[in-house]
CSV table of C-alpha atoms in Angstrom, one decimal:
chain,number,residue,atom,x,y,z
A,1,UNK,CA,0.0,0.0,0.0
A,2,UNK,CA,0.9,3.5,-0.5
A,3,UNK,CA,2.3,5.6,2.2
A,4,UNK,CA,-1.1,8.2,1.8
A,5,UNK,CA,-3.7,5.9,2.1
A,6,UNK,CA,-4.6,3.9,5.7
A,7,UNK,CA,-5.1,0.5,6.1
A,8,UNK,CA,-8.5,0.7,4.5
A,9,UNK,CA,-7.6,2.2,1.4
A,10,UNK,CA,-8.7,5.4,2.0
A,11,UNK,CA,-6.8,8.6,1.4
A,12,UNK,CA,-5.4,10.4,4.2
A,13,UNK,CA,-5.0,14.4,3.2
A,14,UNK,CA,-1.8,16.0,4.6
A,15,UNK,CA,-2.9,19.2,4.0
A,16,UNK,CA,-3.2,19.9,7.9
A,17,UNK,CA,0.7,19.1,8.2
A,18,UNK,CA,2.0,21.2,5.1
A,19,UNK,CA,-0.4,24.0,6.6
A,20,UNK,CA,0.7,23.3,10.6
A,21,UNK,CA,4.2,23.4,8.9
A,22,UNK,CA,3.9,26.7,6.9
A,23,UNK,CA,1.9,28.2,9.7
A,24,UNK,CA,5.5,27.6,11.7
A,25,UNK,CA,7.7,28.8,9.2
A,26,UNK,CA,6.0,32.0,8.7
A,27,UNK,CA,5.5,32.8,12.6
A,28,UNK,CA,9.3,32.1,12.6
A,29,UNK,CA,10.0,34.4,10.1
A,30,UNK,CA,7.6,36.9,11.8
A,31,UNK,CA,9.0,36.4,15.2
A,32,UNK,CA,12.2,37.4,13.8
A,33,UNK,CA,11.6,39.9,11.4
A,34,UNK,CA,9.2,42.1,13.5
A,35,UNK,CA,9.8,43.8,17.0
A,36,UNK,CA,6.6,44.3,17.7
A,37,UNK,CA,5.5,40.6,17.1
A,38,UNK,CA,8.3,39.5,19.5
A,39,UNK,CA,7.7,41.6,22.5
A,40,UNK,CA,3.9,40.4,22.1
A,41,UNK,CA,4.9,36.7,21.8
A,42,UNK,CA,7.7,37.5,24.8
A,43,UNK,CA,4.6,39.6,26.9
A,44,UNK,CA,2.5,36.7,26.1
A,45,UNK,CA,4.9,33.9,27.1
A,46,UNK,CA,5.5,36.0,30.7
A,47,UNK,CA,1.6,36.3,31.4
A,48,UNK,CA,0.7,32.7,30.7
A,49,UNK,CA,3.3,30.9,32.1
A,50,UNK,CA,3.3,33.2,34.9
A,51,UNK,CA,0.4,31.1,36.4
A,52,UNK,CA,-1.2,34.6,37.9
A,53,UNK,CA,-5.0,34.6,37.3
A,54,UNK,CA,-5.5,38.1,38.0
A,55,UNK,CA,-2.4,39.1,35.4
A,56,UNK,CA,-3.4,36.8,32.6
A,57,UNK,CA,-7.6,37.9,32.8
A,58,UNK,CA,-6.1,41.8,32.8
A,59,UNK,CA,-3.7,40.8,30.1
A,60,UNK,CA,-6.9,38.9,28.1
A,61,UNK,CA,-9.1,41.9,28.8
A,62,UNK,CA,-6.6,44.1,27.3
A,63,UNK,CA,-7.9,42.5,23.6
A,64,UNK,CA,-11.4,44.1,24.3
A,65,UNK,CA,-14.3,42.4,22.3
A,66,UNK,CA,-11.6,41.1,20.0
A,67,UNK,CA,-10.9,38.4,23.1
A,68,UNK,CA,-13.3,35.9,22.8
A,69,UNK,CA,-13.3,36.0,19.0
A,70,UNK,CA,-9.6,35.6,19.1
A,71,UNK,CA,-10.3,32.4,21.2
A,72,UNK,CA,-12.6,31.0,19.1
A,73,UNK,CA,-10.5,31.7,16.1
A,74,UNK,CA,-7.4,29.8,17.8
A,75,UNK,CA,-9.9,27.1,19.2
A,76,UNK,CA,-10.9,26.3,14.9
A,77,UNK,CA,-7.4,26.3,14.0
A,78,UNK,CA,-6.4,24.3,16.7
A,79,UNK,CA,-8.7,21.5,15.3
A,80,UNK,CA,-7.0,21.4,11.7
A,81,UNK,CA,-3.4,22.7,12.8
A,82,UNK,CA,-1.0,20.9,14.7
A,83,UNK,CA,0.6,23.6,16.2
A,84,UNK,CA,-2.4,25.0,18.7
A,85,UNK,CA,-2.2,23.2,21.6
A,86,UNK,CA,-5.7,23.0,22.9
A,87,UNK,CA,-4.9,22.7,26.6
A,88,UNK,CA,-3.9,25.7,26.9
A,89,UNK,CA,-6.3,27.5,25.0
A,90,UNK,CA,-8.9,26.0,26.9
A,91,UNK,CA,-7.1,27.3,30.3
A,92,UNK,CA,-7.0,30.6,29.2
A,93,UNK,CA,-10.6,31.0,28.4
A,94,UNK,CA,-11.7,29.8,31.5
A,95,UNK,CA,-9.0,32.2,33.4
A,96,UNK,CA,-9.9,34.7,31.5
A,97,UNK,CA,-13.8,34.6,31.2
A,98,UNK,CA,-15.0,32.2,33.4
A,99,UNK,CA,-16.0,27.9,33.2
């Protein structure tokens, strides 16, 4: 059998990898490339693993409306993406905006 296809014979699409993989590449290239994408990636690496409730709701509320739809957004991607880990998303909903 070909490598593609599982033991059934049906295809399996890697388009989630090559995405997950591009999607890594380019916030690499970001990272490096902007400033201001670094200090918020740095700022957002402080708050969450900080493990401060109070600081990481205040930093989440700093996003406005924009919060919640931002969550949702990453919560979608994180289904088809391998690069959103879901744990954590789902801890910092629920820190930031309640079970």
């Amino acid at each position: 059998m070909k490598n593609d296809q599982s033991e059934n014979g049906q295809h399996q699409s890697r388009w989630p990898l090559y995405l997950s993989g591009l999607l890594i590449i380019v916030l690499i290239l970001v990272y490096f490339f902007f400033p201001e994408v670094q200090s918020f990636f740095q700022e957002a690496w402080q708050v969450l693993s900080s493990g401060d409730e109070n600081r990481i709701s205040q930093w989440i509320e700093k996003f406005g409306w924009w919060g919640p739809f931002i969550i949702v957004l990453a919560m979608i991607a994180q289904m088809f993406l391998i690069v959103v880990p879901s744990v954590l998303l789902m801890v910092v909903a629920v820190i930031a905006y309640g079970p």
